[in-house]
Amino acid sequence: MGSAEQMKDRLGHALCLAKWKQVSLHLPTGLNNSCYHPPLHAIDPEAIKINPSLLHNTEHKKHQRQIMLQGQRPTECSYCWNMEDQGKLSDRHYRSGEPWAAVDFEQIKNSTGTEDVVPSYVEVNFNNACNLRCSYCSPQFSSSWADESQRMGPYATSTPHNSMDHFTGNRRIIPARESNPYVDAFWSWWPTLYPALEHFRMTGGEPLMDRNTYRVFDHVIENPSKKLHLNVTSNFSVEQGLFDKYMSAVKTICDGRIEHFMQYVSLDGWGSQAEYMRHGMTFDLVWSRVDQYLTQVPSYNSLTFIITMNNLSVSSLQQLLEGILELRQKHSRTYQRVWFDTPVLREPAWQSLQILPEPYVQKLQSVRDWMSQNLTTSDNLYHGFKDYEVARLDRDIAWMRSAQTQDHAVAQADFYRFFSEHDRRRGTDFLQTFPEMRDWWARCEGMNRK
Ligand code: SF4
């Protein structure tokens, strides 16, 4: 019985240790959440000046903890409740079963929910500086998107999309060049936080463009931590000088200073289709840097592809997975060094898997069936797929299928509105890049004319 199943019996109906032990910090906007499923909520910019641990221990989160301790299910965790109501294990079980959470089960179960907790799993984006304009991203996470929206205005979808008017008041994005009270509080908290960390992940924006990333690296190099799993999510598309600086620091850190370094690389498809989804990326450069990283960083590390499953991923997903198998063949000898995850994209609705018709579900099903014919075996431990990687794609297909009978007319019309404007602004060509989706494009164009 795996740790998730064991934890299921101990947790009961509603408790989730991630609510205490994990936090995602979005410091450009002063928002946070526990894992990445519940909606983001605000951090009090004044209170953190006195007590920086309130970056995580917000009044809102303490209230959610108390609801859980009373055996109630907080509505913000609907992602897990939907999975559990289908009789499946949810992220609540998986995360609470992880060592960095489970170690404090008794203490949390007997807590009041109002304590200030030092988490052991922290994700942080310090600022939104980024050189790409990925199709499903926003000014909140990409300064290049913010620049385009500032210059050209929002996209004329049914609701104006990525308008800078949205990012005002307490949703204002604090640019990297300005002082940021949330970042200041983070560094005040760091001496308390660092010793408790088991997983620390830097996302963005693009962390390789951010001076805070190298400040963390310098601290780790000076203060090794053998329990630390250090993770960085990157688009591997920054200019060469920055990439070289990054690689040199990572090699030093992986020279026995931490337990493990995980490099996350975002890639949602293959070749020109991958470039279309992540505007500004050069696929061959990213792929060669992945190979360089796996070749030059010799030990204590791995690489995970984050494949954000959206409706433009379906066509080239198998090619990407074939590429991953080749990397596994080349670089995974004594342990698995090349991983991938397939989280579903929920917003914007026009880029969701759920609005695609049945033939695309069948296409994804055929990829899944091909994976299940290429599983690892006892004498081929690393050059195939894991059963849970197939199970994850099953979850995506189940999620896709669960909306097949819904009316997606507005989202399909928005698909056409968004990508025809995308092509006009950015000089791209949807039909040239996705010729196999011609019928789908015509369908969306038709919805737009209605
Ligand atoms: S219950 Fe699920 S959504 Fe809520 S914090 Fe736990 S893992 Fe995240």
Short mmCIF file of C-alpha atoms and ligand atoms in Angstrom, two decimals:
data_model
loop_
_atom_site.label_atom_id
_atom_site.label_comp_id
_atom_site.label_asym_id
_atom_site.label_seq_id
_atom_site.Cartn_x
_atom_site.Cartn_y
_atom_site.Cartn_z
CA MET A 1 0.00 0.00 0.00
CA GLY A 2 1.55 3.34 -1.08
CA SER A 3 2.01 6.34 1.22
CA ALA A 4 -1.00 8.11 -0.36
CA GLU A 5 -3.32 5.18 0.43
CA GLN A 6 -1.93 4.90 3.98
CA MET A 7 -2.41 8.64 4.52
CA LYS A 8 -5.97 8.45 3.16
CA ASP A 9 -7.04 6.39 6.18
CA ARG A 10 -5.25 8.68 8.65
CA LEU A 11 -6.43 12.01 7.15
CA GLY A 12 -10.10 11.26 7.32
CA HIS A 13 -12.68 13.25 5.35
CA ALA A 14 -11.10 16.69 5.03
CA LEU A 15 -7.62 17.20 6.54
CA CYS A 16 -4.78 18.11 4.16
CA LEU A 17 -1.24 18.63 5.47
CA ALA A 18 -0.35 20.79 2.44
CA LYS A 19 -2.47 23.55 4.01
CA TRP A 20 0.21 23.78 6.73
CA LYS A 21 3.39 22.51 5.15
CA GLN A 22 3.26 23.92 1.61
CA VAL A 23 2.97 27.41 0.15
CA SER A 24 3.17 29.02 -3.29
CA LEU A 25 4.24 32.67 -3.06
CA HIS A 26 3.54 35.09 -5.91
CA LEU A 27 5.52 38.10 -4.74
CA PRO A 28 5.02 40.43 -7.76
CA THR A 29 1.34 40.69 -6.75
CA GLY A 30 1.47 39.75 -3.03
CA LEU A 31 -0.67 36.63 -3.46
CA ASN A 32 -0.30 33.05 -2.20
CA ASN A 33 -2.03 29.67 -1.96
CA SER A 34 -1.27 26.31 -0.36
CA CYS A 35 -0.76 23.98 -3.36
CA TYR A 36 -1.49 25.35 -6.83
CA HIS A 37 -5.12 24.27 -6.89
CA PRO A 38 -7.01 26.73 -4.58
CA PRO A 39 -7.50 30.32 -5.83
CA LEU A 40 -4.72 32.76 -4.89
CA HIS A 41 -5.44 35.08 -1.96
CA ALA A 42 -3.84 38.28 -0.71
CA ILE A 43 -0.98 38.69 1.77
CA ASP A 44 -1.23 41.62 4.21
CA PRO A 45 1.60 44.02 3.12
CA GLU A 46 1.71 45.77 6.53
CA ALA A 47 1.55 42.72 8.83
CA ILE A 48 4.54 41.04 7.10
CA LYS A 49 6.74 44.02 8.03
CA ILE A 50 6.40 42.92 11.68
CA ASN A 51 6.03 39.15 11.17
CA PRO A 52 7.34 37.93 7.76
CA SER A 53 5.97 34.39 8.35
CA LEU A 54 2.55 35.88 7.61
CA LEU A 55 3.55 35.57 3.96
CA HIS A 56 2.31 31.99 4.48
CA ASN A 57 0.24 32.06 7.69
CA THR A 58 -2.46 34.41 6.39
CA GLU A 59 -5.76 34.90 8.26
CA HIS A 60 -7.55 33.32 5.27
CA LYS A 61 -5.38 30.17 5.39
CA LYS A 62 -5.72 29.86 9.16
CA HIS A 63 -9.50 29.92 8.65
CA GLN A 64 -9.26 27.11 6.01
CA ARG A 65 -7.13 25.08 8.44
CA GLN A 66 -9.76 25.44 11.16
CA ILE A 67 -12.49 24.31 8.74
CA MET A 68 -10.43 21.20 7.97
CA LEU A 69 -9.75 20.49 11.66
CA GLN A 70 -13.55 20.59 12.20
CA GLY A 71 -13.85 17.83 9.54
CA GLN A 72 -15.33 20.16 6.94
CA ARG A 73 -14.20 20.42 3.31
CA PRO A 74 -13.12 23.95 2.33
CA THR A 75 -14.72 24.87 -1.02
CA GLU A 76 -11.43 26.27 -2.34
CA CYS A 77 -10.10 22.70 -2.49
CA SER A 78 -12.79 21.51 -4.94
CA TYR A 79 -10.13 20.02 -7.25
CA CYS A 80 -9.46 17.31 -4.68
CA TRP A 81 -13.08 16.83 -3.66
CA ASN A 82 -14.05 16.29 -7.34
CA MET A 83 -11.35 13.60 -7.67
CA GLU A 84 -12.34 11.93 -4.38
CA ASP A 85 -16.05 11.97 -5.30
CA GLN A 86 -15.08 9.92 -8.37
CA GLY A 87 -13.53 7.39 -5.98
CA LYS A 88 -9.98 8.39 -6.96
CA LEU A 89 -7.00 9.36 -4.82
CA SER A 90 -6.45 13.11 -4.92
CA ASP A 91 -3.50 15.48 -4.53
CA ARG A 92 -4.61 15.77 -0.87
CA HIS A 93 -3.58 12.14 -0.35
CA TYR A 94 -0.45 12.35 -2.52
CA ARG A 95 0.90 15.53 -0.94
CA SER A 96 0.00 14.61 2.66
CA GLY A 97 1.69 11.24 2.10
CA GLU A 98 4.98 12.90 1.13
CA PRO A 99 7.75 12.76 3.81
CA TRP A 100 8.03 16.58 3.97
CA ALA A 101 4.38 16.71 5.11
CA ALA A 102 3.65 13.38 6.84
CA VAL A 103 6.39 13.94 9.47
CA ASP A 104 4.15 16.54 11.17
CA PHE A 105 0.83 14.66 10.93
CA GLU A 106 0.28 14.28 14.71
CA GLN A 107 1.31 17.87 15.46
CA ILE A 108 -1.07 19.24 12.81
CA LYS A 109 -3.97 16.96 13.75
CA ASN A 110 -3.68 18.26 17.34
CA SER A 111 -3.23 21.92 16.38
CA THR A 112 -5.79 24.77 16.53
CA GLY A 113 -5.11 26.00 12.99
CA THR A 114 -4.09 29.48 14.20
CA GLU A 115 -0.36 28.75 14.72
CA ASP A 116 2.34 30.36 12.57
CA VAL A 117 3.86 27.39 10.77
CA VAL A 118 7.24 27.17 9.01
CA PRO A 119 6.56 25.24 5.80
CA SER A 120 8.94 22.63 4.38
CA TYR A 121 7.74 22.88 0.75
CA VAL A 122 7.90 26.39 -0.73
CA GLU A 123 7.41 27.63 -4.27
CA VAL A 124 8.15 31.26 -5.02
CA ASN A 125 8.16 33.61 -7.95
CA PHE A 126 10.00 36.78 -7.05
CA ASN A 127 9.07 38.83 -10.16
CA ASN A 128 7.42 38.59 -13.56
CA ALA A 129 10.49 39.33 -15.68
CA CYS A 130 10.21 36.95 -18.68
CA ASN A 131 11.35 37.00 -22.32
CA LEU A 132 8.48 34.85 -23.64
CA ARG A 133 4.76 35.48 -24.32
CA CYS A 134 3.29 32.00 -23.95
CA SER A 135 -0.22 31.89 -25.41
CA TYR A 136 -1.98 30.94 -22.17
CA CYS A 137 0.11 33.18 -19.90
CA SER A 138 -0.57 36.70 -18.60
CA PRO A 139 1.09 39.98 -17.55
CA GLN A 140 1.03 38.67 -13.97
CA PHE A 141 3.71 36.11 -14.88
CA SER A 142 5.32 37.66 -17.97
CA SER A 143 6.70 41.19 -18.32
CA SER A 144 6.78 40.61 -22.11
CA TRP A 145 3.01 39.97 -22.06
CA ALA A 146 2.58 43.11 -19.89
CA ASP A 147 4.56 45.11 -22.44
CA GLU A 148 2.42 43.83 -25.37
CA SER A 149 -0.85 44.51 -23.49
CA GLN A 150 0.42 47.99 -22.57
CA ARG A 151 1.26 48.74 -26.23
CA MET A 152 -1.58 46.97 -28.06
CA GLY A 153 -4.37 46.63 -25.47
CA PRO A 154 -6.34 43.52 -24.46
CA TYR A 155 -7.41 40.69 -26.81
CA ALA A 156 -10.98 41.12 -28.05
CA THR A 157 -12.35 37.86 -26.70
CA SER A 158 -15.86 37.68 -25.17
CA THR A 159 -14.26 39.15 -22.06
CA PRO A 160 -11.29 41.47 -22.94
CA HIS A 161 -8.20 39.29 -22.22
CA ASN A 162 -4.98 40.30 -20.44
CA SER A 163 -6.03 43.95 -20.14
CA MET A 164 -3.62 45.99 -17.99
CA ASP A 165 -6.70 47.62 -16.44
CA HIS A 166 -7.16 44.34 -14.59
CA PHE A 167 -3.74 44.58 -12.94
CA THR A 168 -4.39 47.75 -10.92
CA GLY A 169 -5.11 48.42 -7.22
CA ASN A 170 -4.34 45.34 -5.09
CA ARG A 171 -3.81 43.33 -8.31
CA ARG A 172 -1.02 45.65 -9.42
CA ILE A 173 2.14 43.84 -10.59
CA ILE A 174 5.24 45.23 -8.84
CA PRO A 175 7.94 45.42 -11.56
CA ALA A 176 11.39 43.91 -10.84
CA ARG A 177 12.99 47.37 -10.89
CA GLU A 178 10.83 48.62 -7.94
CA SER A 179 11.30 47.74 -4.23
CA ASN A 180 8.80 45.08 -3.25
CA PRO A 181 7.63 44.69 0.40
CA TYR A 182 6.81 41.02 -0.20
CA VAL A 183 10.32 40.27 -1.47
CA ASP A 184 11.80 42.23 1.46
CA ALA A 185 9.69 40.19 3.90
CA PHE A 186 10.80 36.96 2.18
CA TRP A 187 14.47 37.79 2.79
CA SER A 188 13.72 38.73 6.43
CA TRP A 189 12.04 35.33 6.86
CA TRP A 190 14.76 33.39 4.94
CA PRO A 191 17.11 32.71 7.93
CA THR A 192 14.15 30.99 9.73
CA LEU A 193 12.75 29.36 6.60
CA TYR A 194 15.93 27.94 4.98
CA PRO A 195 16.81 25.41 7.75
CA ALA A 196 13.22 23.98 7.60
CA LEU A 197 13.14 23.62 3.81
CA GLU A 198 13.00 20.17 2.20
CA HIS A 199 11.66 21.40 -1.16
CA PHE A 200 12.31 24.87 -2.51
CA ARG A 201 11.14 25.72 -6.01
CA MET A 202 11.70 28.96 -7.95
CA THR A 203 9.25 29.70 -10.74
CA GLY A 204 8.51 32.91 -12.61
CA GLY A 205 8.54 34.96 -14.65
CA GLU A 206 11.81 33.42 -15.76
CA PRO A 207 14.07 32.66 -12.75
CA LEU A 208 17.28 32.70 -14.87
CA MET A 209 16.62 36.43 -15.46
CA ASP A 210 16.10 37.18 -11.73
CA ARG A 211 18.86 38.31 -9.29
CA ASN A 212 17.00 36.63 -6.37
CA THR A 213 17.68 33.24 -7.97
CA TYR A 214 21.43 33.78 -7.77
CA ARG A 215 21.09 35.16 -4.18
CA VAL A 216 19.48 31.85 -3.22
CA PHE A 217 22.20 29.91 -5.07
CA ASP A 218 24.96 31.85 -3.29
CA HIS A 219 23.34 31.06 0.09
CA VAL A 220 23.03 27.35 -0.71
CA ILE A 221 26.66 27.20 -1.92
CA GLU A 222 27.77 28.83 1.37
CA ASN A 223 25.31 26.81 3.54
CA PRO A 224 24.92 23.29 2.12
CA SER A 225 21.76 21.42 3.16
CA LYS A 226 21.76 17.68 2.59
CA LYS A 227 17.96 17.42 3.02
CA LEU A 228 17.21 20.10 0.43
CA HIS A 229 15.53 19.40 -2.90
CA LEU A 230 16.15 22.56 -4.93
CA ASN A 231 13.94 23.06 -7.98
CA VAL A 232 13.90 25.70 -10.70
CA THR A 233 11.31 26.07 -13.50
CA SER A 234 12.72 27.65 -16.63
CA ASN A 235 11.89 28.19 -20.29
CA PHE A 236 15.59 27.51 -21.10
CA SER A 237 15.30 30.36 -23.62
CA VAL A 238 17.37 33.15 -21.99
CA GLU A 239 20.40 34.75 -23.68
CA GLN A 240 23.60 32.68 -23.69
CA GLY A 241 25.51 34.64 -21.03
CA LEU A 242 22.74 34.15 -18.45
CA PHE A 243 22.44 30.47 -19.33
CA ASP A 244 26.18 29.94 -18.84
CA LYS A 245 26.07 31.76 -15.46
CA TYR A 246 23.16 29.57 -14.42
CA MET A 247 24.80 26.31 -15.51
CA SER A 248 28.01 27.16 -13.63
CA ALA A 249 26.07 27.79 -10.37
CA VAL A 250 24.01 24.61 -10.77
CA LYS A 251 27.11 22.49 -11.33
CA THR A 252 28.62 23.87 -8.09
CA ILE A 253 25.43 23.25 -6.11
CA CYS A 254 25.13 19.70 -7.46
CA ASP A 255 28.65 18.96 -6.29
CA GLY A 256 27.29 17.39 -3.08
CA ARG A 257 25.78 20.51 -1.44
CA ILE A 258 22.14 19.39 -1.53
CA GLU A 259 20.06 16.20 -1.68
CA HIS A 260 18.77 16.75 -5.21
CA PHE A 261 18.38 19.43 -7.90
CA MET A 262 15.33 19.23 -10.17
CA GLN A 263 15.31 21.27 -13.34
CA TYR A 264 11.77 21.88 -14.59
CA VAL A 265 11.53 22.86 -18.24
CA SER A 266 8.21 24.01 -19.71
CA LEU A 267 7.42 22.44 -23.09
CA ASP A 268 3.90 21.65 -24.31
CA GLY A 269 4.51 19.98 -27.69
CA TRP A 270 7.11 19.44 -30.43
CA GLY A 271 8.87 21.68 -32.94
CA SER A 272 6.99 24.62 -34.47
CA GLN A 273 3.80 23.71 -32.61
CA ALA A 274 5.65 23.98 -29.29
CA GLU A 275 7.05 27.35 -30.43
CA TYR A 276 3.53 28.56 -31.36
CA MET A 277 2.20 27.76 -27.87
CA ARG A 278 5.18 29.45 -26.19
CA HIS A 279 5.80 32.55 -28.30
CA GLY A 280 9.43 33.64 -28.45
CA MET A 281 10.86 30.17 -27.78
CA THR A 282 13.23 28.42 -30.24
CA PHE A 283 12.51 24.69 -29.93
CA ASP A 284 15.89 23.40 -31.13
CA LEU A 285 17.74 25.71 -28.71
CA VAL A 286 15.65 24.48 -25.76
CA TRP A 287 16.09 20.83 -26.77
CA SER A 288 19.88 21.20 -27.14
CA ARG A 289 20.11 22.97 -23.75
CA VAL A 290 18.15 20.10 -22.15
CA ASP A 291 20.72 17.67 -23.57
CA GLN A 292 23.58 19.97 -22.43
CA TYR A 293 22.15 20.16 -18.89
CA LEU A 294 21.76 16.34 -18.65
CA THR A 295 25.30 15.86 -20.00
CA GLN A 296 27.15 18.52 -17.98
CA VAL A 297 25.43 18.36 -14.58
CA PRO A 298 26.70 14.94 -13.55
CA SER A 299 25.11 14.04 -10.24
CA TYR A 300 22.34 14.68 -7.68
CA ASN A 301 19.97 16.03 -10.31
CA SER A 302 17.19 15.29 -12.78
CA LEU A 303 15.03 17.13 -15.28
CA THR A 304 11.23 17.27 -15.51
CA PHE A 305 9.27 18.51 -18.49
CA ILE A 306 6.13 20.40 -17.47
CA ILE A 307 3.73 19.68 -20.31
CA THR A 308 0.82 22.07 -19.68
CA MET A 309 -1.90 20.05 -21.39
CA ASN A 310 -3.91 22.44 -23.56
CA ASN A 311 -5.88 21.91 -26.73
CA LEU A 312 -2.84 22.71 -28.93
CA SER A 313 -0.75 19.99 -27.22
CA VAL A 314 -2.80 17.04 -28.50
CA SER A 315 -1.33 16.92 -32.03
CA SER A 316 2.38 16.71 -31.14
CA LEU A 317 2.28 15.16 -27.65
CA GLN A 318 3.41 11.75 -28.92
CA GLN A 319 6.42 13.27 -30.72
CA LEU A 320 7.43 14.99 -27.49
CA LEU A 321 7.04 11.75 -25.51
CA GLU A 322 9.12 9.90 -28.13
CA GLY A 323 11.81 12.57 -27.63
CA ILE A 324 11.63 12.04 -23.88
CA LEU A 325 12.11 8.29 -24.34
CA GLU A 326 15.27 9.00 -26.38
CA LEU A 327 16.59 11.27 -23.60
CA ARG A 328 15.83 8.51 -21.08
CA GLN A 329 17.75 6.07 -23.27
CA LYS A 330 20.76 8.42 -23.42
CA HIS A 331 20.87 9.85 -19.88
CA SER A 332 19.11 7.50 -17.44
CA ARG A 333 21.53 4.74 -16.40
CA THR A 334 21.49 4.15 -12.64
CA TYR A 335 18.36 6.18 -11.84
CA GLN A 336 15.65 7.96 -13.77
CA ARG A 337 16.92 11.47 -14.67
CA VAL A 338 14.23 12.49 -17.18
CA TRP A 339 10.66 12.97 -15.99
CA PHE A 340 7.49 14.70 -17.21
CA ASP A 341 4.16 15.80 -15.79
CA THR A 342 0.93 16.58 -17.66
CA PRO A 343 -1.08 19.08 -15.58
CA VAL A 344 -4.23 20.31 -17.35
CA LEU A 345 -4.64 23.97 -18.36
CA ARG A 346 -7.93 25.35 -17.01
CA GLU A 347 -7.71 29.00 -18.02
CA PRO A 348 -8.20 30.58 -20.49
CA ALA A 349 -11.25 28.44 -21.36
CA TRP A 350 -10.63 28.70 -25.14
CA GLN A 351 -7.33 26.85 -24.79
CA SER A 352 -8.72 24.08 -22.57
CA LEU A 353 -8.74 20.42 -23.63
CA GLN A 354 -12.38 20.28 -22.57
CA ILE A 355 -13.70 22.28 -25.57
CA LEU A 356 -12.26 19.88 -28.17
CA PRO A 357 -14.61 17.32 -29.85
CA GLU A 358 -14.44 13.51 -29.49
CA PRO A 359 -11.87 12.82 -32.28
CA TYR A 360 -9.26 14.69 -30.17
CA VAL A 361 -10.18 12.61 -27.13
CA GLN A 362 -9.55 9.55 -29.32
CA LYS A 363 -6.20 11.02 -30.41
CA LEU A 364 -5.13 11.45 -26.77
CA GLN A 365 -6.43 7.95 -26.00
CA SER A 366 -4.21 6.51 -28.76
CA VAL A 367 -1.18 8.28 -27.25
CA ARG A 368 -2.11 6.79 -23.88
CA ASP A 369 -2.43 3.31 -25.40
CA TRP A 370 0.98 3.69 -27.08
CA MET A 371 2.49 4.66 -23.69
CA SER A 372 0.98 1.57 -22.05
CA GLN A 373 2.71 -0.56 -24.70
CA ASN A 374 6.04 1.02 -23.73
CA LEU A 375 6.07 0.61 -19.96
CA THR A 376 9.25 0.07 -17.97
CA THR A 377 9.93 -3.56 -17.03
CA SER A 378 12.17 -5.25 -14.45
CA ASP A 379 14.98 -5.51 -17.03
CA ASN A 380 14.25 -2.13 -18.57
CA LEU A 381 13.85 0.13 -15.55
CA TYR A 382 14.48 3.54 -17.06
CA HIS A 383 13.82 3.57 -20.85
CA GLY A 384 10.01 3.33 -20.81
CA PHE A 385 6.96 4.90 -19.16
CA LYS A 386 5.81 4.52 -15.55
CA ASP A 387 2.31 3.23 -14.87
CA TYR A 388 1.49 6.41 -12.95
CA GLU A 389 2.56 8.52 -15.96
CA VAL A 390 -0.11 6.65 -17.92
CA ALA A 391 -2.54 7.15 -14.99
CA ARG A 392 -1.92 10.91 -15.10
CA LEU A 393 -2.84 11.02 -18.79
CA ASP A 394 -5.90 8.92 -17.91
CA ARG A 395 -6.88 11.66 -15.44
CA ASP A 396 -6.47 14.30 -18.16
CA ILE A 397 -8.60 12.26 -20.60
CA ALA A 398 -11.26 11.70 -17.89
CA TRP A 399 -11.29 15.46 -17.23
CA MET A 400 -11.55 16.16 -20.95
CA ARG A 401 -14.40 13.64 -21.35
CA SER A 402 -16.29 14.98 -18.33
CA ALA A 403 -17.16 18.13 -20.33
CA GLN A 404 -18.01 16.57 -23.69
CA THR A 405 -21.76 17.20 -23.37
CA GLN A 406 -21.37 20.84 -22.27
CA ASP A 407 -21.98 23.80 -24.64
CA HIS A 408 -18.59 25.30 -25.57
CA ALA A 409 -19.82 27.75 -28.22
CA VAL A 410 -18.46 30.88 -26.50
CA ALA A 411 -15.05 29.32 -25.77
CA GLN A 412 -14.78 28.01 -29.33
CA ALA A 413 -15.62 31.46 -30.74
CA ASP A 414 -13.00 32.92 -28.40
CA PHE A 415 -10.48 30.37 -29.66
CA TYR A 416 -10.85 31.89 -33.13
CA ARG A 417 -10.88 35.48 -31.85
CA PHE A 418 -7.77 34.98 -29.71
CA PHE A 419 -5.57 33.09 -32.19
CA SER A 420 -6.52 35.15 -35.23
CA GLU A 421 -5.49 38.24 -33.23
CA HIS A 422 -2.39 36.35 -31.99
CA ASP A 423 -1.41 35.72 -35.65
CA ARG A 424 -2.07 39.37 -36.61
CA ARG A 425 -0.03 40.80 -33.71
CA ARG A 426 2.84 38.30 -33.62
CA GLY A 427 3.22 37.34 -37.28
CA THR A 428 2.37 33.69 -36.61
CA ASP A 429 0.09 31.47 -38.75
CA PHE A 430 -2.20 29.00 -36.97
CA LEU A 431 -3.26 26.95 -40.01
CA GLN A 432 0.30 26.69 -41.32
CA THR A 433 1.47 25.44 -37.90
CA PHE A 434 -1.56 23.17 -37.19
CA PRO A 435 -2.79 22.04 -40.66
CA GLU A 436 -4.40 18.94 -39.05
CA MET A 437 -6.69 21.26 -37.02
CA ARG A 438 -8.22 22.93 -40.12
CA ASP A 439 -11.74 21.59 -39.40
CA TRP A 440 -11.50 22.70 -35.80
CA TRP A 441 -10.43 26.21 -36.91
CA ALA A 442 -13.37 26.42 -39.34
CA ARG A 443 -15.73 25.29 -36.57
CA CYS A 444 -14.47 28.02 -34.23
CA GLU A 445 -14.61 30.62 -36.99
CA GLY A 446 -18.23 29.57 -37.55
CA MET A 447 -18.98 29.99 -33.84
CA ASN A 448 -17.48 33.46 -34.00
CA ARG A 449 -19.74 34.45 -36.89
CA LYS A 450 -22.92 33.43 -34.99
S1 SF4 B 1 -6.95 19.56 -0.31
FE1 SF4 B 1 -6.10 19.47 -2.37
S2 SF4 B 1 -6.43 21.52 -3.18
FE2 SF4 B 1 -6.60 21.66 -0.96
S3 SF4 B 1 -4.58 22.21 -0.23
FE3 SF4 B 1 -4.77 19.97 -0.15
S4 SF4 B 1 -3.93 19.26 -2.09
FE4 SF4 B 1 -4.37 21.43 -2.33
#
